[in-house]
Amino acid sequence: MSPSFDPWAKPKFPEPLAQGQAAHPRPQEALLSVTRAPAEGTCPECGQSELASYRTLSEGGWWHVTKCQECLASVSREPAGLFGSYKPLGLTAPIRFGKESS
């Protein structure tokens, strides 16, 4: 171990971008939303034809879902990328739900 290493030293945190400005500022929008693509079909629960497809984070990770916009019933739900829209280079994900995923 080098003599300059001190495991009890206080950690150094990154400096803010400017005086009083955080490195990761809060969003300006009051509500965050995701772009929803219109989907064809009818809801099996309420019979409405207002369906939308989008990505969501739920139990088990990220999902591509198609949901009724009236009653929020799920019409379809498929696993999305393990890290959402982030695609790491050179990293393969472990087994997910009993199947290999990327």
C-alpha atoms as a printed R data frame, in Angstrom:
    type eleno elety resid chain resno       x       y       z
1   ATOM     1    CA   MET     A     1   0.000   0.000   0.000
2   ATOM     2    CA   SER     A     2   1.318   3.419  -0.905
3   ATOM     3    CA   PRO     A     3   2.044   5.791   1.968
4   ATOM     4    CA   SER     A     4  -0.289   8.484   0.500
5   ATOM     5    CA   PHE     A     5  -3.374   6.247   0.707
6   ATOM     6    CA   ASP     A     6  -5.588   7.084   3.675
7   ATOM     7    CA   PRO     A     7  -8.727   4.924   3.984
8   ATOM     8    CA   TRP     A     8 -10.147   7.246   6.664
9   ATOM     9    CA   ALA     A     9  -9.814  10.442   4.647
10  ATOM    10    CA   LYS     A    10 -13.003  12.336   3.808
11  ATOM    11    CA   PRO     A    11 -14.252  11.577   0.289
12  ATOM    12    CA   LYS     A    12 -13.984  14.330  -2.291
13  ATOM    13    CA   PHE     A    13 -17.243  15.236  -3.994
14  ATOM    14    CA   PRO     A    14 -17.463  16.868  -7.428
15  ATOM    15    CA   GLU     A    15 -17.775  20.619  -7.431
16  ATOM    16    CA   PRO     A    16 -20.991  22.192  -8.747
17  ATOM    17    CA   LEU     A    17 -20.922  23.615 -12.274
18  ATOM    18    CA   ALA     A    18 -21.249  27.175 -11.002
19  ATOM    19    CA   GLN     A    19 -21.828  28.848  -7.688
20  ATOM    20    CA   GLY     A    20 -25.256  27.724  -6.464
21  ATOM    21    CA   GLN     A    21 -25.894  25.429  -9.467
22  ATOM    22    CA   ALA     A    22 -26.095  21.673  -9.006
23  ATOM    23    CA   ALA     A    23 -24.217  19.276 -11.281
24  ATOM    24    CA   HIS     A    24 -27.555  17.592 -12.115
25  ATOM    25    CA   PRO     A    25 -30.251  20.280 -11.984
26  ATOM    26    CA   ARG     A    26 -33.891  19.433 -11.318
27  ATOM    27    CA   PRO     A    27 -36.216  19.240 -14.331
28  ATOM    28    CA   GLN     A    28 -38.173  22.420 -15.064
29  ATOM    29    CA   GLU     A    29 -41.407  20.527 -15.814
30  ATOM    30    CA   ALA     A    30 -43.875  20.024 -12.980
31  ATOM    31    CA   LEU     A    31 -44.768  16.545 -14.252
32  ATOM    32    CA   LEU     A    32 -42.514  14.178 -16.160
33  ATOM    33    CA   SER     A    33 -44.059  12.176 -18.986
34  ATOM    34    CA   VAL     A    34 -43.116   9.746 -21.718
35  ATOM    35    CA   THR     A    35 -43.990   9.947 -25.402
36  ATOM    36    CA   ARG     A    36 -46.876   7.579 -26.089
37  ATOM    37    CA   ALA     A    37 -47.401   6.157 -29.571
38  ATOM    38    CA   PRO     A    38 -51.005   5.507 -30.600
39  ATOM    39    CA   ALA     A    39 -51.748   1.796 -31.051
40  ATOM    40    CA   GLU     A    40 -54.511   0.055 -32.973
41  ATOM    41    CA   GLY     A    41 -57.054  -2.235 -31.383
42  ATOM    42    CA   THR     A    42 -59.651  -2.187 -28.659
43  ATOM    43    CA   CYS     A    43 -59.358  -2.693 -24.927
44  ATOM    44    CA   PRO     A    44 -60.480  -6.154 -23.789
45  ATOM    45    CA   GLU     A    45 -61.683  -4.685 -20.463
46  ATOM    46    CA   CYS     A    46 -63.740  -1.623 -21.408
47  ATOM    47    CA   GLY     A    47 -63.986  -1.826 -25.223
48  ATOM    48    CA   GLN     A    48 -62.464   1.621 -25.879
49  ATOM    49    CA   SER     A    49 -60.162   2.092 -28.866
50  ATOM    50    CA   GLU     A    50 -57.782   4.580 -27.223
51  ATOM    51    CA   LEU     A    51 -54.638   2.447 -26.877
52  ATOM    52    CA   ALA     A    52 -51.055   3.711 -26.548
53  ATOM    53    CA   SER     A    53 -47.658   2.018 -26.549
54  ATOM    54    CA   TYR     A    54 -44.771   3.231 -24.427
55  ATOM    55    CA   ARG     A    55 -41.926   2.099 -22.151
56  ATOM    56    CA   THR     A    56 -42.425   1.908 -18.394
57  ATOM    57    CA   LEU     A    57 -40.488   0.880 -15.304
58  ATOM    58    CA   SER     A    58 -42.297  -1.665 -13.173
59  ATOM    59    CA   GLU     A    59 -41.544  -4.727 -11.070
60  ATOM    60    CA   GLY     A    60 -38.951  -6.787 -12.888
61  ATOM    61    CA   GLY     A    61 -37.409  -3.855 -14.773
62  ATOM    62    CA   TRP     A    62 -38.260  -1.982 -17.985
63  ATOM    63    CA   TRP     A    63 -41.216  -3.017 -20.157
64  ATOM    64    CA   HIS     A    64 -42.719  -2.119 -23.548
65  ATOM    65    CA   VAL     A    65 -46.428  -1.873 -22.799
66  ATOM    66    CA   THR     A    66 -49.629  -1.197 -24.697
67  ATOM    67    CA   LYS     A    67 -52.326   0.132 -22.395
68  ATOM    68    CA   CYS     A    68 -55.857   1.435 -22.650
69  ATOM    69    CA   GLN     A    69 -55.807   5.177 -21.977
70  ATOM    70    CA   GLU     A    70 -59.306   5.091 -20.463
71  ATOM    71    CA   CYS     A    71 -59.081   2.290 -17.865
72  ATOM    72    CA   LEU     A    72 -55.259   1.649 -17.949
73  ATOM    73    CA   ALA     A    73 -55.705  -2.083 -18.559
74  ATOM    74    CA   SER     A    74 -52.594  -3.727 -20.041
75  ATOM    75    CA   VAL     A    75 -53.191  -5.083 -23.538
76  ATOM    76    CA   SER     A    76 -49.595  -6.263 -24.012
77  ATOM    77    CA   ARG     A    77 -46.416  -6.233 -21.938
78  ATOM    78    CA   GLU     A    78 -42.977  -7.327 -23.191
79  ATOM    79    CA   PRO     A    79 -39.596  -6.993 -21.451
80  ATOM    80    CA   ALA     A    80 -37.585  -4.020 -22.713
81  ATOM    81    CA   GLY     A    81 -33.843  -3.544 -22.371
82  ATOM    82    CA   LEU     A    82 -32.510  -4.381 -18.928
83  ATOM    83    CA   PHE     A    83 -31.126  -0.833 -18.516
84  ATOM    84    CA   GLY     A    84 -33.972   1.082 -20.177
85  ATOM    85    CA   SER     A    85 -32.754   3.323 -22.986
86  ATOM    86    CA   TYR     A    86 -29.135   3.106 -21.734
87  ATOM    87    CA   LYS     A    87 -27.079   0.688 -23.856
88  ATOM    88    CA   PRO     A    88 -23.726  -0.088 -22.176
89  ATOM    89    CA   LEU     A    89 -20.887  -1.187 -24.437
90  ATOM    90    CA   GLY     A    90 -19.290  -4.567 -23.882
91  ATOM    91    CA   LEU     A    91 -21.654  -5.632 -21.141
92  ATOM    92    CA   THR     A    92 -23.905  -8.647 -21.388
93  ATOM    93    CA   ALA     A    93 -26.727  -8.936 -18.939
94  ATOM    94    CA   PRO     A    94 -27.122 -12.024 -16.768
95  ATOM    95    CA   ILE     A    95 -30.109 -14.308 -17.052
96  ATOM    96    CA   ARG     A    96 -33.445 -12.525 -16.648
97  ATOM    97    CA   PHE     A    97 -36.718 -14.382 -16.134
98  ATOM    98    CA   GLY     A    98 -35.024 -17.658 -17.032
99  ATOM    99    CA   LYS     A    99 -33.898 -16.419 -20.470
100 ATOM   100    CA   GLU     A   100 -30.788 -14.619 -21.616
101 ATOM   101    CA   SER     A   101 -31.403 -10.974 -22.425
102 ATOM   102    CA   SER     A   102 -29.391  -8.203 -23.989
